Structures are given as structure tokens and as C-alpha cells.
XYZ file of C-alpha atoms in Angstrom:
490
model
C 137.817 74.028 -9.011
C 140.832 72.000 -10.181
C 138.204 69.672 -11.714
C 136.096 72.663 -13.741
C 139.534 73.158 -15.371
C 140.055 69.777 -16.167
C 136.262 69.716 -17.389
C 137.047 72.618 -19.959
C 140.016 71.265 -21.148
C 138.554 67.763 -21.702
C 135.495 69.587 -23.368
C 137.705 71.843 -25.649
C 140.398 68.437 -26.441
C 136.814 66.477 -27.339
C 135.475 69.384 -29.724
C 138.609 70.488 -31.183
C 140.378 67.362 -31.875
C 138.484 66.131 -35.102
C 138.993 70.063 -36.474
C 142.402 69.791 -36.113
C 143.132 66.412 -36.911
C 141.554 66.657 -40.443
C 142.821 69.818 -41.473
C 146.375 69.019 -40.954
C 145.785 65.597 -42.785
C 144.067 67.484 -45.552
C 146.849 69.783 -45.466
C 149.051 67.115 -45.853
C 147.234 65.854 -49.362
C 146.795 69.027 -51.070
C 150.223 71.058 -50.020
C 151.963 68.501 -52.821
C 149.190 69.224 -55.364
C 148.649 73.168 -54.803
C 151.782 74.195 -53.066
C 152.220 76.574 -50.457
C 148.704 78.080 -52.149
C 147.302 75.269 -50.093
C 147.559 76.776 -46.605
C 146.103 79.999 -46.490
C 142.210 79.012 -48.290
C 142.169 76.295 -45.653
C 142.903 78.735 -42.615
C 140.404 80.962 -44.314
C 137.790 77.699 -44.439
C 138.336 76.849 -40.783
C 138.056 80.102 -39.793
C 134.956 81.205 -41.391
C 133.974 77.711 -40.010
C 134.150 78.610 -36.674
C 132.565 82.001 -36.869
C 129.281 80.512 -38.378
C 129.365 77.737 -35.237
C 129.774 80.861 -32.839
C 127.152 82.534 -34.422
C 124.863 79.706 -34.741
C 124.499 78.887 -31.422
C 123.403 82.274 -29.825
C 121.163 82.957 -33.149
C 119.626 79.333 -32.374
C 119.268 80.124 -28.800
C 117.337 83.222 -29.026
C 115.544 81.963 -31.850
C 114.594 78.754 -30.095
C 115.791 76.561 -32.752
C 118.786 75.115 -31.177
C 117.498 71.404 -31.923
C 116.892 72.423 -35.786
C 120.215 74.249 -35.767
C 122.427 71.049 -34.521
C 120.915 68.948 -36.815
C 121.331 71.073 -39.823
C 125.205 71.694 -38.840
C 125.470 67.627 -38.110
C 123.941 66.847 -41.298
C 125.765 69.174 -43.460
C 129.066 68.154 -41.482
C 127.969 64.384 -42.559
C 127.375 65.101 -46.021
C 130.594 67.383 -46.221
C 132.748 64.585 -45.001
C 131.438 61.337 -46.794
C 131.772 63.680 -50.378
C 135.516 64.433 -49.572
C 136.161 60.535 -48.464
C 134.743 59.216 -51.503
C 136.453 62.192 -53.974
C 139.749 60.521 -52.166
C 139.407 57.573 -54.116
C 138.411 59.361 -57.294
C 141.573 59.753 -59.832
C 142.077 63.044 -61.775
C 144.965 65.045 -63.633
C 145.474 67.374 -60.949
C 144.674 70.020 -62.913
C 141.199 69.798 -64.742
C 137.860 70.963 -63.254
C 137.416 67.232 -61.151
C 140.367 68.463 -58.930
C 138.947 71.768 -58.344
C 135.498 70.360 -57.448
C 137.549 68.192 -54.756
C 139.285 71.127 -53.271
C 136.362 73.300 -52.978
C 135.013 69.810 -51.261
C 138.112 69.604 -49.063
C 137.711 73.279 -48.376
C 133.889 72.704 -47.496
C 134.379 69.824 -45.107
C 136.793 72.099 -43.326
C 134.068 74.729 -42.773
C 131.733 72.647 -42.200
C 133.787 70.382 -39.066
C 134.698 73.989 -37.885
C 131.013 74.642 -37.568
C 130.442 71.861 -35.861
C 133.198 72.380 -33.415
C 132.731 75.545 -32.141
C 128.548 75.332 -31.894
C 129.489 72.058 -29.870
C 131.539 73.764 -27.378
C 129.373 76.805 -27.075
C 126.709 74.379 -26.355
C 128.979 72.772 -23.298
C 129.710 76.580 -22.239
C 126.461 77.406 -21.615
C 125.705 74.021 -19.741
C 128.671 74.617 -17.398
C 129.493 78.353 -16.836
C 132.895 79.776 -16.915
C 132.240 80.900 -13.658
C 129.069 81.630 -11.336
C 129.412 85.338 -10.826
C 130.440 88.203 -13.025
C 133.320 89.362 -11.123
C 136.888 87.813 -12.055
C 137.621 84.656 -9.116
C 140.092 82.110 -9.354
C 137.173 79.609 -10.936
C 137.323 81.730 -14.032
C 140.551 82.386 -14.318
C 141.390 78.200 -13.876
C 138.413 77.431 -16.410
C 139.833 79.866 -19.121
C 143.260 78.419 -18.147
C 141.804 75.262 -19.272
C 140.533 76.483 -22.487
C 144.163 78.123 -23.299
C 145.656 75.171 -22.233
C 143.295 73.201 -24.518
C 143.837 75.319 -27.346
C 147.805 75.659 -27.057
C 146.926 71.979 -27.655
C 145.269 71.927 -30.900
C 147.284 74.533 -32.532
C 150.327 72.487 -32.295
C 148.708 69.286 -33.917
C 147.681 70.957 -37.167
C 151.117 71.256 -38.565
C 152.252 68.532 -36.131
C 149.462 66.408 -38.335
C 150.171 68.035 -41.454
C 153.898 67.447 -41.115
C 153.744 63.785 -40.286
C 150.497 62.925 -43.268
C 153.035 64.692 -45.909
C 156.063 62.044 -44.905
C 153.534 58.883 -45.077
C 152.346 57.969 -48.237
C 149.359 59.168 -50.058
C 147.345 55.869 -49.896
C 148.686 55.603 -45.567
C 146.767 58.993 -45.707
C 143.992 58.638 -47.530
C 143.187 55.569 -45.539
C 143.360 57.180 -42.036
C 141.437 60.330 -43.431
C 138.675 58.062 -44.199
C 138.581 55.964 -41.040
C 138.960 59.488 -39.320
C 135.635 60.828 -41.242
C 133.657 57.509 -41.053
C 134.166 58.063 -37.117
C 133.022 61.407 -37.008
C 130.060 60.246 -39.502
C 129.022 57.515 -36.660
C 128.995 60.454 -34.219
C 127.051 62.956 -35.999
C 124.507 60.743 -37.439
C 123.341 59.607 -34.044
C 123.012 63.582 -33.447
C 121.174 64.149 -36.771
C 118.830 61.248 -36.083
C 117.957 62.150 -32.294
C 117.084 66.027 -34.211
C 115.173 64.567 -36.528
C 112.972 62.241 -33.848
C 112.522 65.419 -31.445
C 111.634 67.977 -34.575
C 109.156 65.044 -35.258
C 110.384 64.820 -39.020
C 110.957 61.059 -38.569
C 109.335 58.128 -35.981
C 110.525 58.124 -32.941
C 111.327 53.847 -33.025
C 113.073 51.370 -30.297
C 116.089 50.399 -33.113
C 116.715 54.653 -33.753
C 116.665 55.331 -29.964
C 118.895 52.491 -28.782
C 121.477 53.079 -31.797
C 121.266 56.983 -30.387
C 122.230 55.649 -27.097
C 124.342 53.471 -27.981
C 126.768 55.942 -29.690
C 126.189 58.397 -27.107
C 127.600 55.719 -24.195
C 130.764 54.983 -25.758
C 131.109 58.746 -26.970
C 133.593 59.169 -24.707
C 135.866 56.848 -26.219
C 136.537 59.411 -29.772
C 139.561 60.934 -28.833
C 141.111 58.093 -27.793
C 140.719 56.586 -31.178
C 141.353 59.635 -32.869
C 144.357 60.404 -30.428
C 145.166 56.770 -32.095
C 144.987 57.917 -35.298
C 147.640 60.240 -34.819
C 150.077 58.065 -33.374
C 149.765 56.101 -36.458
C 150.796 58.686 -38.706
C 153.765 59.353 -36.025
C 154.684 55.685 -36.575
C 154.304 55.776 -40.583
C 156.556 58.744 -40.381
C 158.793 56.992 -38.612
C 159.455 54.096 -40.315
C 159.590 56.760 -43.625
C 161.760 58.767 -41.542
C 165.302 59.902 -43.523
C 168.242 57.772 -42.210
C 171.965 58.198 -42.906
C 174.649 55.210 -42.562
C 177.564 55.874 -40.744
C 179.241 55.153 -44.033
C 177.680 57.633 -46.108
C 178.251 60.332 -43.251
C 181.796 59.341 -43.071
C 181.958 60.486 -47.282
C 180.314 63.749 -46.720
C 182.041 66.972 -46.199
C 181.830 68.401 -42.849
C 178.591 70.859 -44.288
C 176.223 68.165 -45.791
C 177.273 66.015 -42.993
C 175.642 68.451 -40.676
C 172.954 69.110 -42.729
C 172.038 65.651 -42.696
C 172.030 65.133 -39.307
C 170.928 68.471 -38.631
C 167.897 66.894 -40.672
C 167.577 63.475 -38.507
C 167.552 65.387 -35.217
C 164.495 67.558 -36.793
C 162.549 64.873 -37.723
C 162.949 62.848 -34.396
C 161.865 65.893 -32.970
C 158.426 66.023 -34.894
C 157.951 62.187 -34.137
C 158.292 62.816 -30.360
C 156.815 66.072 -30.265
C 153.561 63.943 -31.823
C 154.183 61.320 -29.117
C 153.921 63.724 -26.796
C 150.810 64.780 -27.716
C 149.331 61.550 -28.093
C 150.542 60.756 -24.440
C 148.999 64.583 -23.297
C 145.599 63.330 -24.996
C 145.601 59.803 -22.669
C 146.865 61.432 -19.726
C 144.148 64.144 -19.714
C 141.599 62.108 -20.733
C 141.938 58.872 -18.446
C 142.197 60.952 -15.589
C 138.837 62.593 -15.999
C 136.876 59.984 -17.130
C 138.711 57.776 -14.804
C 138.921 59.917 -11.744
C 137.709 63.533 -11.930
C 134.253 63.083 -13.819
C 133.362 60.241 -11.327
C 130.268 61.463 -9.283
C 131.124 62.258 -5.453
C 130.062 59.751 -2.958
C 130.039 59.818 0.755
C 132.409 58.617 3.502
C 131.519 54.995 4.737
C 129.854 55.604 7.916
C 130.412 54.037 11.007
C 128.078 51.644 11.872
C 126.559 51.753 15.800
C 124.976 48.943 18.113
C 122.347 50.094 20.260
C 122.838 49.260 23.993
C 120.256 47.793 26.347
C 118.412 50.236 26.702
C 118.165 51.059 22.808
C 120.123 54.278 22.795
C 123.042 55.055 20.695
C 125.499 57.404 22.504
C 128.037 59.511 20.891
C 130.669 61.663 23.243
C 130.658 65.040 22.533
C 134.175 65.706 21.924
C 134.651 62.919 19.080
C 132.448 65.183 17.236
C 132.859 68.949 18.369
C 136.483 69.561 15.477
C 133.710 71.346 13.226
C 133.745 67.948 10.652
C 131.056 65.974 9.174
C 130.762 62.740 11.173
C 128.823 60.124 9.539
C 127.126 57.480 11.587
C 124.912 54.237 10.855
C 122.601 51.583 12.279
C 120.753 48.881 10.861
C 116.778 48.409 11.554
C 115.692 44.623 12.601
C 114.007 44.505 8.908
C 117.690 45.547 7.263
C 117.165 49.184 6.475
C 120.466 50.942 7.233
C 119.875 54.322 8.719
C 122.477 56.793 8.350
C 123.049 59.920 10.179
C 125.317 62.213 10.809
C 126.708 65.174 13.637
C 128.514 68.418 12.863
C 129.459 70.749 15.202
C 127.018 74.017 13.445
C 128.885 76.405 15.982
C 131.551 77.360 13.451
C 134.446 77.082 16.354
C 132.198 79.565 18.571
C 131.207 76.449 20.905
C 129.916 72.974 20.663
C 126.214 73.279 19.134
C 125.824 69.806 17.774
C 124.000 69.356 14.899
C 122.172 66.105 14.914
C 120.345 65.093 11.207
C 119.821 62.023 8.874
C 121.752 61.733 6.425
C 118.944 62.339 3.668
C 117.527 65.491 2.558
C 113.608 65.514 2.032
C 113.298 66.672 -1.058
C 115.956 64.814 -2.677
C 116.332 61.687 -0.921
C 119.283 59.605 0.330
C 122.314 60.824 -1.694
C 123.579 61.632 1.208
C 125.977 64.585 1.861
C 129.421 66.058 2.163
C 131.544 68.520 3.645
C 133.203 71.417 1.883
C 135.148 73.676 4.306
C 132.569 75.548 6.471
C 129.586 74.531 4.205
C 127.699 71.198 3.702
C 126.474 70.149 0.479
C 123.401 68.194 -0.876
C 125.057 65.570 -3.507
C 121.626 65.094 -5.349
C 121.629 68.671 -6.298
C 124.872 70.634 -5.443
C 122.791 72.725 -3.115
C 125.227 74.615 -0.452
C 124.099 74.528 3.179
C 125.274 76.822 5.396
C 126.743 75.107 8.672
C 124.516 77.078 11.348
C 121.585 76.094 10.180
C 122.069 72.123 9.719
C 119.812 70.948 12.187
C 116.986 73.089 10.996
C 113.899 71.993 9.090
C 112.924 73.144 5.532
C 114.321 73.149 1.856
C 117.549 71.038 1.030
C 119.182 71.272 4.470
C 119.247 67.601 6.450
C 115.982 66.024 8.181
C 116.439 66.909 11.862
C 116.726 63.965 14.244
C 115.206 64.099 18.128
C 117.844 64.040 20.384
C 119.182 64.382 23.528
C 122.767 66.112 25.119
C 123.186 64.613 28.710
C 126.877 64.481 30.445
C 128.760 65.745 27.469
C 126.927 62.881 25.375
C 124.199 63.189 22.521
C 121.767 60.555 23.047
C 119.780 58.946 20.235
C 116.880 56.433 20.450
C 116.245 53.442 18.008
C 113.105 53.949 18.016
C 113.435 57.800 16.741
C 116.016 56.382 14.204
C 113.736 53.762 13.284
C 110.997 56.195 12.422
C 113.381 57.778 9.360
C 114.092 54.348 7.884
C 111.745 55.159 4.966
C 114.006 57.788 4.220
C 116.959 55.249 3.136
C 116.442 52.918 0.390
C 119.774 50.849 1.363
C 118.737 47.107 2.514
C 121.250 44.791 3.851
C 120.929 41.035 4.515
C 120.264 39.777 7.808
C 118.325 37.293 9.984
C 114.631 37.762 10.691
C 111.547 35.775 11.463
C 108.522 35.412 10.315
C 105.668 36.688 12.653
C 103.676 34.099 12.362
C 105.257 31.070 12.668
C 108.416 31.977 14.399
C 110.475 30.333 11.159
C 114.133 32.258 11.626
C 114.780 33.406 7.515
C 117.212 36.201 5.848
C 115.378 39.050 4.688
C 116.547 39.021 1.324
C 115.945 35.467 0.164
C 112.387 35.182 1.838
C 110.285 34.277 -0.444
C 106.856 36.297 0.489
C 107.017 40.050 2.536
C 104.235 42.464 3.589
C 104.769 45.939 4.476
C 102.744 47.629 7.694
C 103.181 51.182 8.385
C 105.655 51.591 6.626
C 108.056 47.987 7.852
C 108.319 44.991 6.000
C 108.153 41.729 7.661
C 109.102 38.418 6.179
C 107.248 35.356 5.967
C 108.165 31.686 4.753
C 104.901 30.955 3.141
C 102.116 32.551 1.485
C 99.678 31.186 4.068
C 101.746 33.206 6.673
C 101.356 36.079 4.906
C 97.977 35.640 4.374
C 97.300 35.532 8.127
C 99.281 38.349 8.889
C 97.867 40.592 5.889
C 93.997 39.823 8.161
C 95.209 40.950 11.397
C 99.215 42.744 11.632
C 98.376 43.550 15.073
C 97.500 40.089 16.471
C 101.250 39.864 15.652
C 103.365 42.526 15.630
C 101.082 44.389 18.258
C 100.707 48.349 17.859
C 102.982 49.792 16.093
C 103.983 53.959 15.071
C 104.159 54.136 11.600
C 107.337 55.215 10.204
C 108.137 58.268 8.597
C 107.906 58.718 5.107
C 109.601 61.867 2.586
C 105.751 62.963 1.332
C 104.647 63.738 4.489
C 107.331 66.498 5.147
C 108.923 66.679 8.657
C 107.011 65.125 11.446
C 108.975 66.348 14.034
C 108.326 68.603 17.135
């Protein structure tokens, strides 16, 4: 649950960011040219912004134009943001109709990233559910602590960024507005042109898709570099930042001498308090792509050696504490077969649950163990613990066992039959059945498979005599097991 949270707030930091990082920087440009006039049309802009995203998305939804939708909002948003980067480098009087027509453009770019924003989180919403009933659980009330939490965040960096962009200099700013936009531009044409290929409006070509996927695999690294951007504002403010001598303090009167420090104090206070955030931004974001987002993997298991008589024996009471206990062996051809006991009894005795580790349906993921439920990795299915051991649906393959003496007894040769479950191959020795030649399975330069084993051979003459008659060789032989033909046991 701790990672849904995590997942919202990661979502909401990746959406929001660019919103709030280019209104405060576009905050920053116009507050000297309109005044305190500047704020409130731009709240109003980001604002309306975010209602048409909200409203978008549902509208698309029922509508089934979601596809046609995101590309229209990506390819206004593009057009929006590469007007206002070139009006930055387009002089004016401040005052004629030129500088309105850029802050109706500044105003538009605004709406238009707002848009953006809020149809791109809506979109991750309904993907990943708040929570997966109606009633209020500690899953929604963590997930919409991550959204607070995310948007506590943003709030502070608009005037946090509009603060720092008006102490740099207007070129500093202009320059990191336009790397800011061109980045955004990257990300949304990819977006625009995958719309346009899957509306069929342009050709669907190898050099569109792979600069599509492309952008989309190092996605994730956007707020880093935007994160970036702000702590390079936070370092042009603070090399701009106001600085008294000791000498000209000691000349001051006791009230401007406060006042100026007074004034030092406040702006070390922005530059850390935009530190902060930049370090809140890596922190959050390292540890989920790093650590949280990682898919789940199984325990190592513990790999078994059959004894004379074939039979892999397991006590009882090493696996009767109610936990998953993962177990492995490896077939003479390399296949490792993994397996795994549970006692199903929920603490109301020792029924031992004896299964492969592989579900038939969704293959050899494996699984894992969640308090008093097991679940399927391929597909997040939940399994409830009495009925592991039980045919059907996502739960486990049964394996044919035996409890004699306090110990469950397993066969090689039963184990061997589920090997075509597992696609896992290891290296070891094996020989070819025709000529006897000892060689390592996975440097052998020809292989045959019969009923469902592969043998090994060190020439394609060998091969060739086994491929006319396998049981001159190998003599008769079950066939293994394989996931099409459903369970095959009793």
C-alpha cells in the first residue's frame, strides 16, 4: 500500500511539475512588465486550464475519442509553447499591441500545459484506482495522502519559481524557459505523433515508431531535468543574492541594519527552501524508479539432490509455520524445476500443500506470499491459502506426492514430468545419445527435442540417427507435461 502512495505521488510530481515550473517562471517575466496585474489572469489561465483537462478526459472517455482528445491537447500544448519561446526573443516597447499578443500567448501556454496536466493524470487515475472498493480503507486514504502530499508540493514551487526567475536576469530566464518548453515539446510530440499513427492520419513507419519509443523509455528521466532546472535558478539567485559587508552594516543605524539582514536571512531562506525541493523531487523519485516501481520477484529457492532412490524428501515441520517454501531441482537436460510447500491449513493443522511453482495459465512467474494469501506475479491474481493444492484457474499446478513418517515425498520422475512448465535452463554436463561424447548443454552445437526433452548431440550425423529412431536410444520414454494440455494429473 505504501508503494500505491508513492505511485500517486510520483504520478502527480511527473504531471504537475512542468505546470508549475512554467508558470512561476512566466510569472517571473511578466510581474516586472504588468505589475501585480500579472498574477491574478495567470491563476485564472491555469485554472480554466485544468478544468478543460478534467473535463476532457471523461467527455473523451464516454465519447470514445480519448486517442483524438490527447493528441489535440498535445498538439495545441506544442504549438502554445514553441509561440511563447520564440515571442521571448522578439523585442517590443512593452506597451504596444506586440506585447499584448505575447501575454495573451503567455496566458495561452498556461492553459494550454494546465490542460495537459490534469487530462494526463486523470488518464493515470483511471489506470490505477484510488482504491478497489467504494468504501473508505486505508489504501484510499494513503493514495489521496499521496496526491495531497504531491500537491502541497507544487503549490510551493510556483512562487518558490517565480521568486527565484524575478532575482536572475531576464536573459538567465528566458534561456531556461526555453530549454524548459523545448523539453516538454520532445515529450508531447512523441504523444502527438503516436495519435496521429493510431487515428491513421499519418503512416505508421519504423523511424516514427522507434523515435516514439525512444522518448517514451527515457520518459522517466523529465523531472529530474526539470527538477534541474530549478536548482539552476536557485543557484542564479544565489550568486544575485543581496549581500552586506560587515563594513557597511557597521555604518547603518540599528533599523536599516536589521532590515538588511532581516533581508539576507529571507532570501537564504527562499534559496534553501528551493533546495529543498529539488532534494524532495530526487529523493521521491530515485526511490521509486529505483526501488518501489521495480517488478516483484521471487525468493531464490533452495535447490534439492535427489537420493538413490530418486525421491526428494522434505520433513514436515521445516514447512508446517504457514510460509511459502520454495524448493528446486535441476532435470539431467538443465531445466530447473521449481516448486514449492505451504502449509494450506491456516494454523488449524499441517495440510501441506504441495505445487509447482508455475501457474497454467500464466506460466513460470512464479509466486509470492502476502500474509494468509498467495499471489500469481504474472497477473496479481490473489489465491486463497486453502485451496493451493487444487487444480483450476490461476491457483499453482498440483504436484503428486506422498506424506510418509512426518515426510512429504516427491519423485523425479513426477517433477520431471512439469519441466515444460519452466523455461529456466542452466548449464551442465550431458552426453550425447549416440555416441556417448560427454558435452555441456548449452554450447552443443546440434539438439533434438522428444516428448517434450531435449538431448544434445556433437554432430549433425548424431542427430540425424537419433531423429530416425529416439527409442533405439533413449528407450521408452513418458512424455512430459506441457501448459496446453491443462492438468494431467489424477
Amino acid at each position: 500500500m505504501e508503494k500505491m502512495m508513492l505511485s500517486y505521488l510520483v504520478h502527480f510530481i511527473h504531471a504537475f511539475i512542468p505546470v508549475s515550473l512554467m508558470t512561476g517562471m512566466l510569472l517571473a517575466l511578466w510581474t516586472p512588465v504588468r505589475g501585480p496585474k500579472t498574477v491574478r489572469p495567470v491563476l485564472v489561465s491555469l485554472a480554466a486550464g485544468l478544468l478543460v483537462g478534467a473535463v476532457a478526459y471523461p467527455v473523451s472517455v464516454r465519447m470514445e475519442t480519448l486517442t483524438a482528445a490527447r493528441t489535440f491537447l498535445f498538439g495545441a500544448a506544442i504549438l502554445a509553447a514553441l509561440g511563447n519561446a520564440a515571442a521571448l526573443f522578439v523585442s517590443d516597447n512593452r506597451s504596444g499591441a506586440l506585447s499584448l499578443v505575447k501575454w495573451g500567448g503567455a496566458l495561452f501556454v498556461t492553459a494550454a500545459l494546465a490542460a495537459v496536466t490534469s487530462f494526463t493524470f486523470l488518464v493515470h487515475v483511471a489506470e490505477q484506482a484510488l482504491s478497489a472498493v467504494t468504501v473508505l480503507n486505508t489504501e484510499l486514504i494513503l493514495n489521496i495522502g499521496g496526491v495531497l502530499a504531491g500537491f502541497t508540493l507544487i503549490a510551493l514551487l510556483i512562487p518558490l519559481t517565480a521568486h527565484l526567475g524575478m532575482k536572475n536576469g531576464g536573459r538567465i530566464l528566458s534561456g531556461i524557459l526555453l530549454l524548459a518548453s523545448l523539453l516538454l515539446c520532445v515529450q508531447w510530440s512523441a504523444d502527438v505523433l503516436l495519435g496521429l499513427m493510431r487515428l491513421e492520419l499519418i503512416e505508421l513507419t519504423s523511424i516514427r515508431l522507434s523515435f516514439v519509443a525512444k522518448v517514451t523509455k527515457y520518459l522517466y528521466i523529465l523531472p529530474y531535468l526539470q527538477a534541474l532546472l530549478i536548482a539552476a535558478l536557485a543557484l542564479g539567485f544565489f550568486v544575485r543574492r543581496p549581500a552586506v559587508a560587515a563594513a557597511e552594516l557597521a555604518q547603518m543605524q540599528k533599523a536599516e541594519r536589521r532590515k538588511a539582514r532581516s533581508l539576507v536571512i529571507r532570501e537564504m531562506r527562499w534559496f534553501k527552501a528551493a533546495l529543498a525541493c529539488v532534494g524532495v523531487i530526487f529523493a521521491v523519485c530515485l526511490y521509486f524508479d529505483l526501488y518501489a516501481s521495480r517488478p516483484v520477484k521471487i525468493s531464490p529457492p533452495t535447490m534439492l539432490t535427489p537420493d538413490a532412490a530418486g525421491l526428494i524428501k522434505i520433513g514436515v515441520d521445516r514447512v508446517k509455520d504457514g510460509k511459502l517454501h520454495r524448493y528446486a531441482i535441476v532435470t539431467d537436460d538443465g531445466h530447473v524445476v521449481r516448486f514449492f510447500l505451504i502449509n494450506r491449513s491456516m494454523g488449524l493443522g499441517s495440510k501441506i500443500g504441495v505445487v509447482y511453482d508455475a501457474c497454467m495459465l500464466c506460466g513460470d512467474m512464479g509466486y509470492i506470499q502476502e500474509k494468509n494469501e498467495v499471489i500469481c506475479i504474472a497477473c496479481n491474481v490473489r489465491i486463497f491459502l486453502p485451496s493451493i493444492g487444487k487444480a483450476g484457474g490461476c491457483n499453482p499446478i498440483p504436484l503428486e506426492h506422498k506424506i510418509e513418517a512426518d515426510q512429504v515425498l516427491l519423485s523425479v520422475e513426477e517433477l520431471d514430468k512439469g519441466a515444460k512448465y519452466f523455461t529456466e535452463v542452466v548449464s551442465r554436463k550431458v552426453k550425447d545419445p549416440v555416441t556417448g561424447k560427454e558435452l555441456e548443454n548449452t554450447k552443443a552445437p546440434f539438439r533434438h527435442e522428444y516428448k517434450g526433452r531435449t538431448y544434445f548431440f556433437e554432430s549433425e550425423e548424431s542427430g540425424e540417427k537419433f531423429q530416425k529412431s529416439p527409442e533405439s536410444y533413449v528407450g521408452e520414454q513418458q512424455s512430459r507435461y506441457y501448459r496446453v494440455q491443462g492438468f494431467q494429473g489424477s
